Tab-separated table of C-alpha atoms in Angstrom:
chain	number	residue	atom	x	y	z
D	842	MET	CA	0.000	0.000	0.000
D	843	ARG	CA	2.343	2.681	-1.292
D	844	LYS	CA	0.269	4.732	-3.760
D	845	ILE	CA	-2.115	6.941	-1.792
D	846	ALA	CA	-4.785	9.190	-3.316
D	847	LEU	CA	-6.030	12.069	-1.162
D	848	VAL	CA	-9.378	13.225	-2.525
D	849	LEU	CA	-9.935	16.983	-2.493
D	850	PHE	CA	-13.162	18.953	-2.892
D	851	ASP	CA	-14.500	22.348	-1.847
D	852	GLY	CA	-15.348	22.304	1.849
D	853	ALA	CA	-12.974	19.453	2.758
D	854	ARG	CA	-11.534	19.730	6.266
D	855	LEU	CA	-8.018	21.152	6.350
D	856	PHE	CA	-7.102	19.087	9.429
D	857	ASP	CA	-7.972	15.802	7.726
D	858	THR	CA	-5.953	16.620	4.630
D	859	ALA	CA	-3.005	17.516	6.877
D	860	VAL	CA	-3.285	14.172	8.709
D	861	VAL	CA	-3.114	12.214	5.471
D	862	THR	CA	-0.140	14.280	4.314
D	863	GLU	CA	1.688	13.689	7.612
D	864	VAL	CA	1.109	9.937	7.692
D	865	TRP	CA	1.970	9.224	4.066
D	866	GLN	CA	4.497	11.960	3.326
D	867	PRO	CA	6.812	10.650	0.611
D	868	ASP	CA	10.199	11.754	2.018
D	869	GLN	CA	10.500	9.282	4.904
D	870	ARG	CA	12.932	6.736	3.449
D	871	SER	CA	15.792	8.325	5.385
D	872	VAL	CA	14.253	7.025	8.635
D	873	GLY	CA	13.684	3.541	7.274
D	874	LEU	CA	10.068	3.909	6.166
D	875	PRO	CA	8.601	2.754	2.861
D	876	GLY	CA	8.581	5.200	-0.004
D	877	PHE	CA	5.012	6.450	-0.379
D	878	GLU	CA	3.559	8.165	-3.412
D	879	LEU	CA	0.864	10.566	-2.214
D	880	ARG	CA	-1.198	12.404	-4.821
D	881	ARG	CA	-3.892	15.034	-4.319
D	882	CYS	CA	-6.812	14.219	-6.630
D	883	ALA	CA	-9.953	16.154	-7.534
D	884	VAL	CA	-12.562	16.435	-10.268
D	885	THR	CA	-10.381	19.030	-11.987
D	886	ARG	CA	-6.966	20.521	-11.280
D	887	ARG	CA	-8.304	23.915	-10.302
D	888	PRO	CA	-7.447	25.021	-6.719
D	889	VAL	CA	-9.803	23.619	-4.103
D	890	GLU	CA	-11.087	25.686	-1.163
D	891	LEU	CA	-10.617	23.853	2.131
D	892	THR	CA	-12.042	24.851	5.516
D	893	GLY	CA	-10.437	27.759	7.310
D	894	GLY	CA	-9.766	29.742	4.148
D	895	ALA	CA	-6.973	27.473	2.897
D	896	THR	CA	-6.632	26.302	-0.690
D	897	ALA	CA	-4.960	23.239	-2.154
D	898	ALA	CA	-3.830	22.452	-5.677
D	899	PRO	CA	-4.754	18.984	-6.970
D	900	GLU	CA	-1.970	17.140	-8.768
D	901	ARG	CA	-4.187	14.606	-10.510
D	902	THR	CA	-7.785	14.233	-11.595
D	903	LEU	CA	-10.043	11.453	-10.324
D	904	ALA	CA	-8.752	9.180	-13.089
D	905	TRP	CA	-5.711	8.531	-10.872
D	906	LEU	CA	-7.873	6.843	-8.225
D	907	ARG	CA	-7.758	3.543	-10.090
D	908	THR	CA	-3.964	3.703	-9.962
D	909	ALA	CA	-3.896	4.058	-6.170
D	910	ASP	CA	-3.596	1.316	-3.565
D	911	LEU	CA	-5.557	3.419	-1.084
D	912	ILE	CA	-7.980	6.326	-1.452
D	913	VAL	CA	-8.615	8.601	1.538
D	914	VAL	CA	-11.634	10.919	1.599
D	915	PRO	CA	-11.286	13.725	4.188
D	916	GLY	CA	-14.153	15.028	6.261
D	917	MET	CA	-16.381	17.804	5.003
D	918	ALA	CA	-17.583	20.926	6.758
D	919	ASP	CA	-21.228	20.301	5.869
D	920	PRO	CA	-22.615	16.785	5.344
D	921	ASP	CA	-25.529	18.315	3.429
D	922	ALA	CA	-23.270	20.017	0.890
D	923	ALA	CA	-23.611	18.937	-2.730
D	924	ILE	CA	-21.153	16.290	-3.907
D	925	ALA	CA	-19.901	16.398	-7.477
D	926	PRO	CA	-21.434	13.326	-9.188
D	927	GLU	CA	-18.050	12.417	-10.680
D	928	LEU	CA	-16.658	11.661	-7.205
D	929	PRO	CA	-19.053	8.852	-6.094
D	930	ALA	CA	-18.747	7.275	-9.541
D	931	ALA	CA	-14.937	7.360	-9.382
D	932	LEU	CA	-14.915	5.865	-5.881
D	933	ARG	CA	-17.210	3.006	-6.922
D	934	SER	CA	-15.092	2.268	-9.975
D	935	ALA	CA	-11.831	2.262	-8.019
D	936	HIS	CA	-13.243	0.031	-5.278
D	937	ARG	CA	-14.571	-2.446	-7.843
D	938	ALA	CA	-11.036	-2.563	-9.264
D	939	GLY	CA	-9.696	-3.566	-5.839
D	940	THR	CA	-8.585	-0.254	-4.324
D	941	THR	CA	-9.126	0.240	-0.599
D	942	VAL	CA	-11.248	3.309	0.221
D	943	ALA	CA	-11.261	5.107	3.579
D	944	SER	CA	-13.026	8.180	4.951
D	945	LEU	CA	-12.219	10.475	7.844
D	946	CYS	CA	-14.946	11.983	10.016
D	947	LEU	CA	-17.839	13.306	7.867
D	948	GLY	CA	-16.184	11.927	4.748
D	949	ALA	CA	-18.354	8.887	5.480
D	950	PHE	CA	-21.223	10.795	3.847
D	951	VAL	CA	-19.232	10.794	0.610
D	952	LEU	CA	-18.737	7.031	0.833
D	953	GLY	CA	-22.447	6.704	1.539
D	954	ALA	CA	-23.283	8.713	-1.575
D	955	ALA	CA	-21.124	6.273	-3.530
D	956	GLY	CA	-23.076	3.323	-2.135
D	957	LEU	CA	-19.946	1.908	-0.534
D	958	LEU	CA	-21.412	1.756	2.977
D	959	ASP	CA	-24.355	-0.439	1.993
D	960	GLY	CA	-24.159	-3.748	3.847
D	961	ARG	CA	-20.936	-2.733	5.611
D	962	PRO	CA	-20.018	-1.340	9.041
D	963	ALA	CA	-19.585	2.422	9.140
D	964	VAL	CA	-18.854	5.218	11.579
D	965	THR	CA	-18.625	8.986	11.607
D	966	HIS	CA	-18.457	11.674	14.285
D	967	TRP	CA	-20.846	10.678	17.091
D	968	ALA	CA	-22.869	13.895	16.674
D	969	TYR	CA	-23.722	12.904	13.074
D	970	ALA	CA	-24.050	9.128	13.461
D	971	ASP	CA	-27.868	9.188	13.556
D	972	ARG	CA	-27.998	11.338	10.427
D	973	LEU	CA	-25.646	8.957	8.597
D	974	ALA	CA	-27.802	5.984	9.613
D	975	GLN	CA	-30.988	7.736	8.489
D	976	ARG	CA	-29.533	8.762	5.153
D	977	HIS	CA	-27.991	5.338	4.473
D	978	PRO	CA	-30.198	2.769	6.226
D	979	ARG	CA	-28.396	-0.171	4.611
D	980	ALA	CA	-25.166	0.780	6.370
D	981	ALA	CA	-24.402	-0.751	9.774
D	982	VAL	CA	-23.549	2.502	11.547
D	983	ASP	CA	-21.727	2.024	14.862
D	984	PRO	CA	-21.812	5.322	16.786
D	985	LYS	CA	-19.308	4.044	19.371
D	986	ALA	CA	-16.369	2.948	17.202
D	987	LEU	CA	-13.241	5.009	16.610
D	988	PHE	CA	-12.957	3.403	13.178
D	989	THR	CA	-14.368	0.383	11.415
D	990	GLY	CA	-14.351	-1.316	8.051
D	991	ALA	CA	-14.902	-4.376	5.893
D	992	ASP	CA	-14.362	-5.425	2.294
D	993	GLY	CA	-11.836	-2.684	1.631
D	994	VAL	CA	-14.092	0.152	2.852
D	995	TRP	CA	-13.075	1.967	6.043
D	996	SER	CA	-14.481	4.937	7.948
D	997	SER	CA	-13.471	6.770	11.115
D	998	ALA	CA	-15.009	8.989	13.757
D	999	GLY	CA	-14.202	12.652	14.332
D	1000	VAL	CA	-10.844	14.439	14.099
D	1001	ALA	CA	-8.261	12.393	16.068
D	1002	ALA	CA	-9.942	9.110	15.133
D	1003	GLY	CA	-8.853	9.851	11.579
D	1004	ILE	CA	-5.257	9.552	12.781
D	1005	ASP	CA	-6.146	6.228	14.395
D	1006	LEU	CA	-7.535	4.879	11.128
D	1007	CYS	CA	-4.606	6.110	9.029
D	1008	LEU	CA	-2.110	4.470	11.391
D	1009	HIS	CA	-4.197	1.295	11.406
D	1010	LEU	CA	-4.065	1.145	7.612
D	1011	VAL	CA	-0.282	1.640	7.711
D	1012	ARG	CA	0.053	-1.025	10.415
D	1013	THR	CA	-2.018	-3.501	8.409
D	1014	ALA	CA	-0.004	-2.969	5.240
D	1015	HIS	CA	3.494	-2.399	6.610
D	1016	GLY	CA	3.581	-3.664	10.195
D	1017	ALA	CA	3.423	-2.260	13.714
D	1018	GLU	CA	6.986	-0.876	13.721
D	1019	VAL	CA	6.410	1.296	10.648
D	1020	ALA	CA	3.152	2.621	12.123
D	1021	ALA	CA	4.878	3.261	15.465
D	1022	THR	CA	7.698	5.165	13.748
D	1023	ILE	CA	5.201	7.428	11.997
D	1024	ALA	CA	3.252	7.876	15.251
D	1025	ARG	CA	6.418	8.877	17.131
D	1026	ALA	CA	7.198	11.491	14.483
D	1027	MET	CA	3.664	12.851	14.908
D	1028	VAL	CA	3.925	12.642	18.721
D	1029	THR	CA	0.761	10.575	18.945
D	1030	ALA	CA	-0.172	7.116	20.166
D	1031	PRO	CA	0.404	4.271	17.664
D	1032	PHE	CA	-3.086	3.048	18.487
D	1033	ARG	CA	-5.872	3.798	20.938
D	1034	THR	CA	-8.375	1.387	22.390
D	1035	GLY	CA	-12.044	1.930	23.159
D	1036	GLY	CA	-14.644	3.967	21.367
D	1037	GLN	CA	-16.182	7.409	21.028
D	1038	ALA	CA	-18.234	7.132	24.214
D	1039	GLN	CA	-15.195	7.966	26.344
D	1040	PHE	CA	-14.975	11.419	24.708
D	1041	ILE	CA	-18.570	12.631	24.928
D	1042	THR	CA	-19.456	13.677	28.494
D	1043	ALA	CA	-18.058	13.247	32.013
D	1044	PRO	CA	-17.639	15.493	35.081
D	1045	THR	CA	-14.218	17.113	34.634
D	1046	THR	CA	-12.991	16.959	38.250
D	1047	THR	CA	-13.954	13.321	38.700
D	1048	ARG	CA	-12.448	12.357	35.362
D	1049	ASP	CA	-9.150	14.088	36.213
D	1050	ARG	CA	-8.778	12.271	39.537
D	1051	THR	CA	-9.832	8.923	38.158
D	1052	GLY	CA	-7.816	9.391	34.994
D	1053	ASP	CA	-4.625	10.002	36.975
D	1054	ALA	CA	-5.098	6.797	38.957
D	1055	LEU	CA	-6.038	4.735	35.933
D	1056	GLY	CA	-3.165	6.166	33.918
D	1057	ALA	CA	-0.698	5.061	36.590
D	1058	VAL	CA	-2.242	1.582	36.598
D	1059	ARG	CA	-1.941	1.289	32.820
D	1060	GLU	CA	1.697	2.416	32.879
D	1061	ARG	CA	2.537	-0.195	35.521
D	1062	ALA	CA	0.650	-2.889	33.628
D	1063	LEU	CA	2.682	-2.158	30.490
D	1064	ARG	CA	5.866	-2.685	32.513
D	1065	GLU	CA	4.572	-6.031	33.774
D	1066	LEU	CA	2.955	-7.503	30.658
D	1067	HIS	CA	5.295	-10.486	30.878
D	1068	ARG	CA	3.256	-11.991	33.719
D	1069	PRO	CA	-0.423	-12.829	34.290
D	1070	LEU	CA	-2.468	-9.882	35.524
D	1071	THR	CA	-5.983	-9.923	36.940
D	1072	VAL	CA	-8.591	-7.205	37.286
D	1073	ALA	CA	-8.378	-7.606	41.066
D	1074	GLU	CA	-4.622	-6.940	41.012
D	1075	LEU	CA	-4.993	-3.904	38.759
D	1076	ALA	CA	-7.778	-2.598	40.993
D	1077	GLY	CA	-5.523	-2.972	44.039
D	1078	TRP	CA	-2.856	-0.849	42.349
D	1079	GLY	CA	-5.464	1.858	41.886
D	1080	GLY	CA	-6.852	1.562	45.418
D	1081	MET	CA	-10.307	0.501	44.196
D	1082	SER	CA	-12.560	-2.515	44.420
D	1083	ALA	CA	-12.511	-4.744	41.332
D	1084	ARG	CA	-16.071	-3.732	40.414
D	1085	THR	CA	-15.429	0.011	40.761
D	1086	PHE	CA	-12.145	-0.270	38.885
D	1087	ALA	CA	-13.698	-2.162	35.966
D	1088	ARG	CA	-16.555	0.343	35.705
D	1089	ARG	CA	-14.272	3.388	35.803
D	1090	PHE	CA	-11.712	1.816	33.484
D	1091	THR	CA	-14.382	1.146	30.864
D	1092	ALA	CA	-15.801	4.654	31.224
D	1093	GLU	CA	-12.319	6.166	30.826
D	1094	THR	CA	-11.013	4.033	27.952
D	1095	GLY	CA	-14.122	2.663	26.260
D	1096	THR	CA	-12.982	-0.930	26.725
D	1097	SER	CA	-12.750	-3.461	29.551
D	1098	PRO	CA	-9.534	-4.028	31.540
D	1099	LEU	CA	-9.082	-7.560	30.220
D	1100	ARG	CA	-9.707	-6.508	26.639
D	1101	TRP	CA	-7.209	-3.675	27.037
D	1102	LEU	CA	-4.612	-6.068	28.460
D	1103	LEU	CA	-5.078	-8.452	25.545
D	1104	GLU	CA	-4.659	-5.642	23.011
D	1105	GLN	CA	-1.462	-4.478	24.733
D	1106	ARG	CA	-0.068	-8.027	24.766
D	1107	ILE	CA	-0.797	-8.414	21.066
D	1108	ALA	CA	0.829	-5.054	20.298
D	1109	ARG	CA	3.952	-6.038	22.270
D	1110	ALA	CA	4.054	-9.362	20.429
D	1111	GLN	CA	3.918	-7.580	17.075
D	1112	GLN	CA	6.904	-5.467	18.070
D	1113	LEU	CA	8.919	-8.495	19.170
D	1114	LEU	CA	8.070	-10.458	16.023
D	1115	GLU	CA	9.223	-7.526	13.891
D	1116	ARG	CA	12.316	-6.485	15.855
D	1117	THR	CA	13.753	-9.737	17.259
D	1118	ASP	CA	14.512	-13.323	16.305
D	1119	LEU	CA	12.896	-14.735	19.452
D	1120	THR	CA	10.960	-17.940	18.916
D	1121	VAL	CA	7.180	-17.730	18.921
D	1122	ASP	CA	7.171	-19.563	22.265
D	1123	ALA	CA	9.565	-16.993	23.733
D	1124	VAL	CA	7.437	-14.117	22.409
D	1125	ALA	CA	4.371	-15.694	24.007
D	1126	GLY	CA	6.183	-15.856	27.353
D	1127	ARG	CA	7.441	-12.278	27.228
D	1128	CYS	CA	3.949	-11.016	26.458
D	1129	GLY	CA	2.282	-12.820	29.351
D	1130	PHE	CA	0.328	-15.481	27.487
D	1131	GLY	CA	-0.233	-18.677	29.416
D	1132	SER	CA	0.931	-20.871	26.551
D	1133	SER	CA	2.083	-20.608	22.964
D	1134	VAL	CA	-1.176	-22.247	21.884
D	1135	THR	CA	-3.215	-19.536	23.592
D	1136	PHE	CA	-0.928	-16.892	22.111
D	1137	ARG	CA	-1.319	-18.242	18.576
D	1138	GLN	CA	-5.106	-18.366	18.926
D	1139	HIS	CA	-5.437	-14.805	20.228
D	1140	PHE	CA	-2.882	-13.375	17.811
D	1141	THR	CA	-4.469	-14.970	14.757
D	1142	ARG	CA	-7.966	-13.909	15.794
D	1143	HIS	CA	-6.869	-10.329	16.490
D	1144	VAL	CA	-4.385	-9.697	13.664
D	1145	GLY	CA	-5.786	-12.013	11.008
D	1146	VAL	CA	-2.619	-14.057	10.408
D	1147	SER	CA	-0.495	-16.402	12.509
D	1148	PRO	CA	2.548	-15.107	14.435
D	1149	SER	CA	4.869	-16.933	12.046
D	1150	ARG	CA	3.185	-15.446	9.007
D	1151	TYR	CA	3.258	-11.988	10.575
D	1152	ARG	CA	7.006	-12.297	11.154
D	1153	HIS	CA	7.531	-13.472	7.585
D	1154	ASP	CA	5.665	-10.429	6.260
D	1155	PHE	CA	7.000	-7.726	8.586
D	1156	HIS	CA	10.343	-8.735	10.120
D	1157	LEU	CA	12.624	-5.718	9.798
D	1158	THR	CA	15.503	-7.756	8.354
D	1159	ASP	CA	13.305	-8.760	5.431
D	1160	SER	CA	13.438	-6.716	2.229
D	1161	ARG	CA	10.304	-4.659	1.751
């Protein structure tokens, strides 16, 4: 996934276009990253007016979309704004040809207009999720997800969730280490767990106190991933009962403590498989899995390939 098409149109969000440019900027080979070819594409090559008074100059027309490995549609300022009919048609054609298509924030409405959300999971900013579901009733809109996708069609929630999706697409195509390198350069997390619910409403003072305690627990857990950890033990670190801890942890992160632990163990395993020559059994032990069998089952279910296959595809000593 090296050829990336960034779709431009009047009213596209400047932030989203900047995210795509940061993630897939082409001059990153000096730090060991793949060479990306990022092209700005629009109906015509005339300058496009983005939000905030900025303009951008397309380099290609929509004909280039079928050349791309990935097409990213940024969010739009107004989901009710007219969409040039050439854009949905070009997106459908490119997807039929095998190109992955992704949207950021309200860009999901563009994918909906192209019919690409029908029969597939979808998400947009939580404040517009009901409108997306009403406008495209055949889409399986999940108002809680940070991002979701199937069959080569991806969508993300508002603003920062677009970064999450872009890094996920990089991680899927090029491995966790490449995604982590890009995330470090952007000073952002390589991945976040949970869903949109954690960002909607909560009393500020309570969240700050709880968040500090839970943050310390998560940091300690990451240092001790090599051994079994229980909710009761984590709760003890935070000075809470297991029930209170689990409830507050889920409210803060959008996911359960055990689910979070599993995701962190898988992420650590991906790093070890890419960076080291440790055996799969040794990786399982260092990541706190009870057995290599359990590790293989969880890894394959979560990542989609076996640990051995993942190492074959993404080990850093392999040629890319």
